[in-house]
Amino acid sequence: MKLKRALFAYAAATALSLTVVNAHAAETVRIVIGVGEGSAVHYGVEAFTKDLGERTNGDLRVRVFPSSLLDLRQTFGGIRDRVVDSGYMVLNLFPGELPEAQLPIELAMLGRNSYAMAGAMSEYILTCEPCIQERLSANMVPLGNASTGTYAILGTSPMTTEAELQGKKLRAAGGAWSRWAAAMGAVGVSLSGNEIFEAVSQGTIDGAMNAPSELTSIRLIDVATHVTTNMPGGTVHGLDLMSVNRDFWRGLNNEQRRAYMDAAALANAATTWKFAADVASNLKMATEKGITISEASAEAKARSDEAIQADLANIIQITTDTHKIEGAEEKIARFQDLVTKWGGLLPLDRQWSPEEIAEVYRSEIFSKLDETSYGL
């Protein structure tokens, strides 16, 4: 009888031990990145992985899946249906699913400071009830945004004056850049990223409106001869690498959700920082290779600024008629105010580290999200 009681006690203790171990077992966060390794997005997710592991004492680990699982267009559905828990989405690819998010994206040409644009976009989305609701309706929880570096003209001839721009065919990343090109006498050409190099090298187009980081990422450094650094400007700031499946989010406890939000701030900051760092390093490499780096003339820059300001009326019409957004004019004004605010919080007159940028994102945005209720 004593032996039987001893065996029972041992079995009970073992079961309790296994229960405790299972309760603290690490959970794997499955993230898909639909772009090649070595990208700024990979850099940001690596920073996130390390930070999240430290904040949760290893309870949340990250496994990254490549684009062979889901490409950029498939990732939205993959997160919604929980094929993965999270993934890298370029939000302008989903205007039908996320119309409210398109309004700040259409304001691309306001971008002069990528740290500020990522901050403005994150704050706008995370304090915009219709923006949050359209994401929740897709079974997702938004957690901020990153931004590319500021766009330049990467071309095969000088393009620093209005005369030099006349008739030039330039790859445009979206409607904002196409409208800018038309206003300046050039022609915006819609091409995917993997088509740009061939189009420039064959002379089909005269250049591309892209961040200078693309000089190496798509090898434009081998065909471009001139770079205009301060025109047209603009950023792609609808880069979402931290949105998560809502069912996954609900499965986390409060401490894990807080850790996840704080680590997401670093992911957005580190990705944006890497894009900006790649711009600087690429311009240095271009100079060393003999590519001419120039600024637009004062006259061309003034005309560019006028065109960007005049385009706001077009954006009001596009967001109202195409995206069916109510109160577009007020929402545009709000985003403009956020861009101004964030330009003051993260000015470009000093060097920033990813951690420093993340702290500003946390204090101004993520600390104000309630982990006990947000996204649930």
Short mmCIF file of C-alpha atoms in Angstrom, two decimals:
data_model
loop_
_atom_site.label_atom_id
_atom_site.label_comp_id
_atom_site.label_asym_id
_atom_site.label_seq_id
_atom_site.Cartn_x
_atom_site.Cartn_y
_atom_site.Cartn_z
CA MET A 1 0.00 0.00 0.00
CA LYS A 2 2.84 2.39 0.84
CA LEU A 3 4.44 1.60 -2.51
CA LYS A 4 1.16 2.27 -4.29
CA ARG A 5 0.77 5.65 -2.56
CA ALA A 6 4.38 6.50 -3.38
CA LEU A 7 3.88 5.66 -7.05
CA PHE A 8 0.70 7.73 -7.14
CA ALA A 9 2.47 10.69 -5.56
CA TYR A 10 5.34 10.37 -8.04
CA ALA A 11 2.93 10.22 -10.99
CA ALA A 12 1.05 13.28 -9.74
CA ALA A 13 4.27 15.21 -9.25
CA THR A 14 5.46 14.25 -12.72
CA ALA A 15 2.17 15.34 -14.28
CA LEU A 16 2.35 18.67 -12.43
CA SER A 17 5.92 19.14 -13.56
CA LEU A 18 4.98 18.51 -17.18
CA THR A 19 2.06 20.93 -16.87
CA VAL A 20 4.37 23.66 -15.57
CA VAL A 21 6.92 23.01 -18.31
CA ASN A 22 4.17 23.06 -20.95
CA ALA A 23 2.77 26.33 -19.55
CA HIS A 24 6.17 27.96 -20.04
CA ALA A 25 7.00 26.27 -23.34
CA ALA A 26 8.23 28.69 -25.98
CA GLU A 27 5.73 29.64 -28.67
CA THR A 28 6.96 30.13 -32.22
CA VAL A 29 5.88 33.23 -34.13
CA ARG A 30 5.75 32.42 -37.83
CA ILE A 31 6.68 35.40 -40.02
CA VAL A 32 6.94 35.37 -43.82
CA ILE A 33 9.08 37.90 -45.71
CA GLY A 34 8.29 38.07 -49.41
CA VAL A 35 11.55 39.75 -50.44
CA GLY A 36 15.10 38.46 -50.70
CA GLU A 37 17.46 37.99 -47.81
CA GLY A 38 19.65 40.94 -46.92
CA SER A 39 16.80 43.43 -47.26
CA ALA A 40 16.04 46.17 -44.77
CA VAL A 41 12.93 44.19 -43.81
CA HIS A 42 15.07 41.18 -42.84
CA TYR A 43 17.24 43.54 -40.82
CA GLY A 44 14.19 44.84 -38.95
CA VAL A 45 12.77 41.37 -38.29
CA GLU A 46 16.15 40.19 -36.97
CA ALA A 47 16.18 43.12 -34.52
CA PHE A 48 12.59 42.27 -33.55
CA THR A 49 13.45 38.59 -33.01
CA LYS A 50 16.27 39.37 -30.61
CA ASP A 51 14.32 42.03 -28.73
CA LEU A 52 11.18 39.92 -28.40
CA GLY A 53 13.17 36.95 -27.11
CA GLU A 54 14.81 39.10 -24.46
CA ARG A 55 11.54 40.76 -23.41
CA THR A 56 9.75 37.40 -23.01
CA ASN A 57 12.71 35.43 -21.62
CA GLY A 58 12.56 33.19 -24.66
CA ASP A 59 8.83 32.41 -24.37
CA LEU A 60 8.19 33.92 -27.82
CA ARG A 61 10.54 32.86 -30.58
CA VAL A 62 10.45 33.79 -34.26
CA ARG A 63 10.70 31.58 -37.30
CA VAL A 64 11.09 33.40 -40.62
CA PHE A 65 9.73 31.88 -43.82
CA PRO A 66 10.95 32.98 -47.28
CA SER A 67 8.94 34.26 -50.24
CA SER A 68 8.69 30.71 -51.58
CA LEU A 69 5.95 30.20 -48.99
CA LEU A 70 3.99 33.41 -49.71
CA ASP A 71 4.91 36.27 -52.02
CA LEU A 72 4.06 39.91 -51.33
CA ARG A 73 0.57 39.67 -52.80
CA GLN A 74 -0.24 36.40 -51.04
CA THR A 75 0.85 37.56 -47.58
CA PHE A 76 -2.37 39.45 -46.80
CA GLY A 77 -4.47 36.32 -47.21
CA GLY A 78 -1.82 34.24 -45.46
CA ILE A 79 -2.03 36.35 -42.30
CA ARG A 80 -5.83 36.58 -42.46
CA ASP A 81 -6.20 32.79 -42.73
CA ARG A 82 -3.34 32.12 -40.31
CA VAL A 83 -1.11 30.30 -42.74
CA VAL A 84 1.44 32.45 -40.87
CA ASP A 85 1.14 34.60 -37.76
CA SER A 86 2.65 37.69 -39.34
CA GLY A 87 4.34 38.86 -42.51
CA TYR A 88 5.65 41.72 -44.63
CA MET A 89 2.91 43.60 -46.47
CA VAL A 90 3.21 46.58 -48.79
CA LEU A 91 -0.16 48.14 -48.04
CA ASN A 92 -0.65 49.91 -51.36
CA LEU A 93 -1.00 46.46 -52.95
CA PHE A 94 -4.35 46.06 -51.18
CA PRO A 95 -6.51 49.11 -51.94
CA GLY A 96 -9.71 47.07 -52.07
CA GLU A 97 -9.11 45.39 -48.72
CA LEU A 98 -7.61 48.40 -46.93
CA PRO A 99 -9.08 51.59 -48.41
CA GLU A 100 -8.59 53.73 -45.30
CA ALA A 101 -4.86 52.96 -45.25
CA GLN A 102 -4.53 54.29 -48.80
CA LEU A 103 -5.09 57.92 -47.81
CA PRO A 104 -1.75 58.46 -46.04
CA ILE A 105 -0.08 56.28 -48.69
CA GLU A 106 -1.36 58.63 -51.42
CA LEU A 107 0.43 61.45 -49.56
CA ALA A 108 3.77 59.87 -50.48
CA MET A 109 5.29 63.10 -51.79
CA LEU A 110 5.27 64.65 -48.31
CA GLY A 111 8.14 62.31 -47.50
CA ARG A 112 11.45 64.04 -46.84
CA ASN A 113 12.37 62.33 -43.56
CA SER A 114 11.76 58.58 -43.52
CA TYR A 115 11.91 58.32 -39.70
CA ALA A 116 9.18 60.93 -39.47
CA MET A 117 7.09 59.29 -42.19
CA ALA A 118 7.17 55.91 -40.44
CA GLY A 119 6.19 57.61 -37.19
CA ALA A 120 3.40 59.63 -38.82
CA MET A 121 2.02 56.60 -40.64
CA SER A 122 2.14 54.44 -37.51
CA GLU A 123 0.41 57.04 -35.37
CA TYR A 124 -2.18 57.75 -38.04
CA ILE A 125 -3.14 54.09 -38.50
CA LEU A 126 -3.09 53.19 -34.81
CA THR A 127 -5.26 56.16 -33.80
CA CYS A 128 -7.68 55.93 -36.73
CA GLU A 129 -10.71 53.86 -35.80
CA PRO A 130 -11.76 53.05 -39.39
CA CYS A 131 -8.16 52.01 -40.15
CA ILE A 132 -8.09 49.65 -37.18
CA GLN A 133 -11.55 48.27 -37.93
CA GLU A 134 -10.76 47.39 -41.53
CA ARG A 135 -7.74 45.46 -40.29
CA LEU A 136 -9.69 43.70 -37.55
CA SER A 137 -12.31 42.77 -40.14
CA ALA A 138 -9.52 41.03 -42.04
CA ASN A 139 -8.62 39.09 -38.86
CA MET A 140 -5.47 41.17 -38.32
CA VAL A 141 -4.09 43.54 -35.71
CA PRO A 142 -1.93 46.44 -37.00
CA LEU A 143 1.31 47.25 -35.17
CA GLY A 144 2.85 50.18 -36.99
CA ASN A 145 4.77 50.84 -40.16
CA ALA A 146 8.21 51.34 -41.62
CA SER A 147 9.31 53.57 -44.49
CA THR A 148 11.74 53.48 -47.37
CA GLY A 149 14.35 56.17 -47.80
CA THR A 150 13.48 59.34 -49.68
CA TYR A 151 13.11 58.93 -53.44
CA ALA A 152 15.55 60.39 -55.95
CA ILE A 153 15.97 60.18 -59.73
CA LEU A 154 18.36 57.43 -60.80
CA GLY A 155 18.96 58.01 -64.50
CA THR A 156 21.13 57.74 -67.57
CA SER A 157 21.39 61.49 -68.16
CA PRO A 158 21.30 64.68 -66.07
CA MET A 159 17.81 65.48 -64.71
CA THR A 160 18.22 68.49 -62.49
CA THR A 161 16.21 71.11 -64.41
CA GLU A 162 12.76 71.26 -65.96
CA ALA A 163 14.33 71.32 -69.43
CA GLU A 164 16.28 68.14 -68.73
CA LEU A 165 13.13 66.40 -67.50
CA GLN A 166 11.02 67.12 -70.56
CA GLY A 167 9.81 63.89 -72.17
CA LYS A 168 11.92 61.65 -69.94
CA LYS A 169 10.38 58.28 -69.20
CA LEU A 170 10.82 57.46 -65.51
CA ARG A 171 9.70 54.45 -63.55
CA ALA A 172 7.04 55.53 -61.05
CA ALA A 173 6.31 53.56 -57.87
CA GLY A 174 2.71 54.74 -57.74
CA GLY A 175 0.18 57.37 -58.70
CA ALA A 176 1.80 60.15 -56.68
CA TRP A 177 5.05 59.87 -58.64
CA SER A 178 3.24 59.49 -61.96
CA ARG A 179 1.31 62.70 -61.30
CA TRP A 180 4.52 64.47 -60.28
CA ALA A 181 6.24 63.36 -63.49
CA ALA A 182 3.36 64.66 -65.61
CA ALA A 183 3.43 68.00 -63.80
CA MET A 184 7.16 68.30 -64.50
CA GLY A 185 6.92 67.39 -68.20
CA ALA A 186 8.16 63.82 -67.81
CA VAL A 187 6.32 60.51 -68.21
CA GLY A 188 5.74 58.12 -65.31
CA VAL A 189 6.01 54.45 -66.27
CA SER A 190 4.55 51.72 -64.10
CA LEU A 191 6.98 48.83 -63.68
CA SER A 192 7.52 46.23 -60.96
CA GLY A 193 10.82 46.28 -59.11
CA ASN A 194 12.26 43.31 -60.97
CA GLU A 195 11.63 44.99 -64.35
CA ILE A 196 13.49 48.23 -63.66
CA PHE A 197 17.06 47.15 -64.35
CA GLU A 198 16.28 45.66 -67.75
CA ALA A 199 14.16 48.65 -68.78
CA VAL A 200 16.93 51.12 -67.88
CA SER A 201 19.75 49.02 -69.37
CA GLN A 202 17.87 48.60 -72.67
CA GLY A 203 16.92 52.27 -72.84
CA THR A 204 13.20 51.58 -72.63
CA ILE A 205 13.06 54.15 -69.84
CA ASP A 206 15.47 56.97 -68.98
CA GLY A 207 15.63 56.25 -65.29
CA ALA A 208 13.70 55.44 -62.17
CA MET A 209 12.21 57.40 -59.33
CA ASN A 210 13.41 55.24 -56.46
CA ALA A 211 15.36 55.50 -53.23
CA PRO A 212 19.13 55.39 -53.89
CA SER A 213 19.25 52.15 -51.89
CA GLU A 214 17.99 50.57 -55.13
CA LEU A 215 21.32 51.32 -56.76
CA THR A 216 22.63 48.09 -55.29
CA SER A 217 19.49 46.13 -54.44
CA ILE A 218 18.43 45.96 -58.10
CA ARG A 219 21.90 46.77 -59.55
CA LEU A 220 21.03 50.16 -61.03
CA ILE A 221 24.54 51.16 -60.03
CA ASP A 222 25.70 49.27 -63.15
CA VAL A 223 23.57 51.31 -65.58
CA ALA A 224 22.80 54.69 -63.98
CA THR A 225 25.12 57.60 -64.71
CA HIS A 226 23.38 60.42 -62.82
CA VAL A 227 21.46 60.74 -59.54
CA THR A 228 19.36 63.73 -58.54
CA THR A 229 19.10 63.48 -54.77
CA ASN A 230 16.53 66.10 -53.73
CA MET A 231 13.87 65.51 -56.36
CA PRO A 232 11.18 64.19 -56.63
CA GLY A 233 11.28 63.14 -52.97
CA GLY A 234 8.57 61.05 -51.41
CA THR A 235 8.59 57.81 -49.46
CA VAL A 236 6.80 54.47 -49.48
CA HIS A 237 5.71 54.45 -45.85
CA GLY A 238 2.97 51.83 -46.01
CA LEU A 239 5.46 49.07 -45.24
CA ASP A 240 3.81 46.77 -42.71
CA LEU A 241 6.00 44.00 -41.34
CA MET A 242 4.44 43.67 -37.89
CA SER A 243 0.68 43.16 -38.35
CA VAL A 244 -0.37 39.88 -36.77
CA ASN A 245 -3.21 37.42 -37.13
CA ARG A 246 -5.94 38.37 -34.66
CA ASP A 247 -6.40 34.81 -33.34
CA PHE A 248 -2.66 34.62 -32.65
CA TRP A 249 -2.85 37.99 -30.84
CA ARG A 250 -5.73 36.82 -28.68
CA GLY A 251 -3.71 33.75 -27.70
CA LEU A 252 -0.98 35.88 -26.08
CA ASN A 253 -1.22 36.99 -22.47
CA ASN A 254 -1.06 40.66 -21.48
CA GLU A 255 2.68 40.61 -20.75
CA GLN A 256 3.42 38.98 -24.10
CA ARG A 257 1.29 41.49 -25.99
CA ARG A 258 3.12 44.38 -24.31
CA ALA A 259 6.47 42.82 -25.13
CA TYR A 260 5.35 42.25 -28.72
CA MET A 261 4.28 45.88 -29.16
CA ASP A 262 7.53 47.21 -27.74
CA ALA A 263 9.57 44.88 -29.96
CA ALA A 264 7.43 45.88 -32.96
CA ALA A 265 8.45 49.50 -32.39
CA LEU A 266 12.07 48.42 -32.80
CA ALA A 267 11.27 46.40 -35.93
CA ASN A 268 9.70 49.45 -37.58
CA ALA A 269 12.55 51.69 -36.46
CA ALA A 270 15.32 49.29 -37.49
CA THR A 271 13.80 48.66 -40.92
CA THR A 272 13.43 52.38 -41.58
CA TRP A 273 16.94 53.07 -40.27
CA LYS A 274 18.41 50.39 -42.56
CA PHE A 275 16.67 51.84 -45.60
CA ALA A 276 18.11 55.27 -44.75
CA ALA A 277 21.58 53.85 -44.05
CA ASP A 278 21.53 52.04 -47.39
CA VAL A 279 20.73 55.32 -49.14
CA ALA A 280 23.85 56.94 -47.65
CA SER A 281 26.13 53.99 -48.37
CA ASN A 282 24.82 53.61 -51.92
CA LEU A 283 25.41 57.26 -52.73
CA LYS A 284 28.97 56.90 -51.49
CA MET A 285 29.51 53.82 -53.67
CA ALA A 286 27.97 55.61 -56.64
CA THR A 287 30.37 58.53 -56.23
CA GLU A 288 33.32 56.15 -56.06
CA LYS A 289 32.10 54.48 -59.26
CA GLY A 290 31.99 57.82 -61.08
CA ILE A 291 28.24 58.35 -61.10
CA THR A 292 27.37 62.05 -60.95
CA ILE A 293 25.47 62.98 -57.79
CA SER A 294 23.60 66.29 -58.10
CA GLU A 295 20.80 68.34 -56.60
CA ALA A 296 17.96 69.81 -58.60
CA SER A 297 18.21 73.44 -59.57
CA ALA A 298 16.46 75.93 -57.31
CA GLU A 299 13.95 76.65 -60.07
CA ALA A 300 13.15 72.97 -60.65
CA LYS A 301 12.85 72.32 -56.92
CA ALA A 302 10.45 75.24 -56.51
CA ARG A 303 8.34 73.96 -59.42
CA SER A 304 8.40 70.48 -57.86
CA ASP A 305 7.16 71.81 -54.52
CA GLU A 306 4.34 73.66 -56.29
CA ALA A 307 3.31 70.49 -58.12
CA ILE A 308 3.24 68.49 -54.90
CA GLN A 309 1.08 71.10 -53.17
CA ALA A 310 -1.29 71.32 -56.13
CA ASP A 311 -1.66 67.54 -56.15
CA LEU A 312 -3.45 67.61 -52.79
CA ALA A 313 -6.69 68.43 -54.62
CA ASN A 314 -6.22 65.31 -56.75
CA ILE A 315 -5.65 63.22 -53.63
CA ILE A 316 -8.87 64.47 -52.06
CA GLN A 317 -10.75 63.37 -55.17
CA ILE A 318 -8.95 60.01 -55.45
CA THR A 319 -9.48 59.07 -51.82
CA THR A 320 -13.11 60.17 -51.93
CA ASP A 321 -14.16 58.76 -55.32
CA THR A 322 -11.87 55.74 -55.67
CA HIS A 323 -11.32 54.62 -52.07
CA LYS A 324 -14.73 55.89 -50.83
CA ILE A 325 -13.19 57.57 -47.79
CA GLU A 326 -15.38 59.97 -45.87
CA GLY A 327 -13.91 63.22 -44.57
CA ALA A 328 -10.86 62.95 -46.81
CA GLU A 329 -9.91 66.62 -46.58
CA GLU A 330 -9.84 66.56 -42.76
CA LYS A 331 -7.91 63.28 -42.73
CA ILE A 332 -5.33 64.65 -45.15
CA ALA A 333 -4.87 67.70 -42.92
CA ARG A 334 -4.44 65.43 -39.92
CA PHE A 335 -1.74 63.40 -41.65
CA GLN A 336 0.06 66.58 -42.71
CA ASP A 337 0.05 67.70 -39.07
CA LEU A 338 1.50 64.34 -38.01
CA VAL A 339 4.28 64.63 -40.58
CA THR A 340 5.16 68.05 -39.14
CA LYS A 341 5.01 66.71 -35.58
CA TRP A 342 7.28 63.76 -36.33
CA GLY A 343 9.72 65.89 -38.26
CA GLY A 344 10.22 67.79 -35.01
CA LEU A 345 10.53 64.62 -32.92
CA LEU A 346 13.06 62.93 -35.23
CA PRO A 347 14.94 65.71 -37.06
CA LEU A 348 17.65 64.85 -39.57
CA ASP A 349 20.18 67.25 -38.07
CA ARG A 350 21.64 64.44 -35.94
CA GLN A 351 22.52 60.76 -36.23
CA TRP A 352 19.92 58.34 -34.88
CA SER A 353 20.31 54.70 -33.89
CA PRO A 354 17.48 52.17 -34.39
CA GLU A 355 17.10 51.89 -30.61
CA GLU A 356 16.77 55.66 -30.18
CA ILE A 357 14.13 55.87 -32.91
CA ALA A 358 12.27 52.94 -31.37
CA GLU A 359 12.15 54.67 -28.00
CA VAL A 360 10.44 57.67 -29.57
CA TYR A 361 7.95 55.38 -31.34
CA ARG A 362 7.23 53.62 -28.04
CA SER A 363 6.76 56.77 -25.99
CA GLU A 364 4.58 58.56 -28.56
CA ILE A 365 2.56 55.64 -29.94
CA PHE A 366 2.92 52.15 -28.50
CA SER A 367 2.88 53.10 -24.81
CA LYS A 368 -0.60 54.51 -25.42
CA LEU A 369 -2.00 51.19 -26.66
CA ASP A 370 -3.65 49.12 -23.94
CA GLU A 371 -2.38 45.57 -24.17
CA THR A 372 -5.39 44.31 -22.18
CA SER A 373 -7.87 45.43 -24.85
CA TYR A 374 -6.16 46.55 -28.08
CA GLY A 375 -6.96 44.30 -31.01
CA LEU A 376 -8.99 41.80 -28.99
#
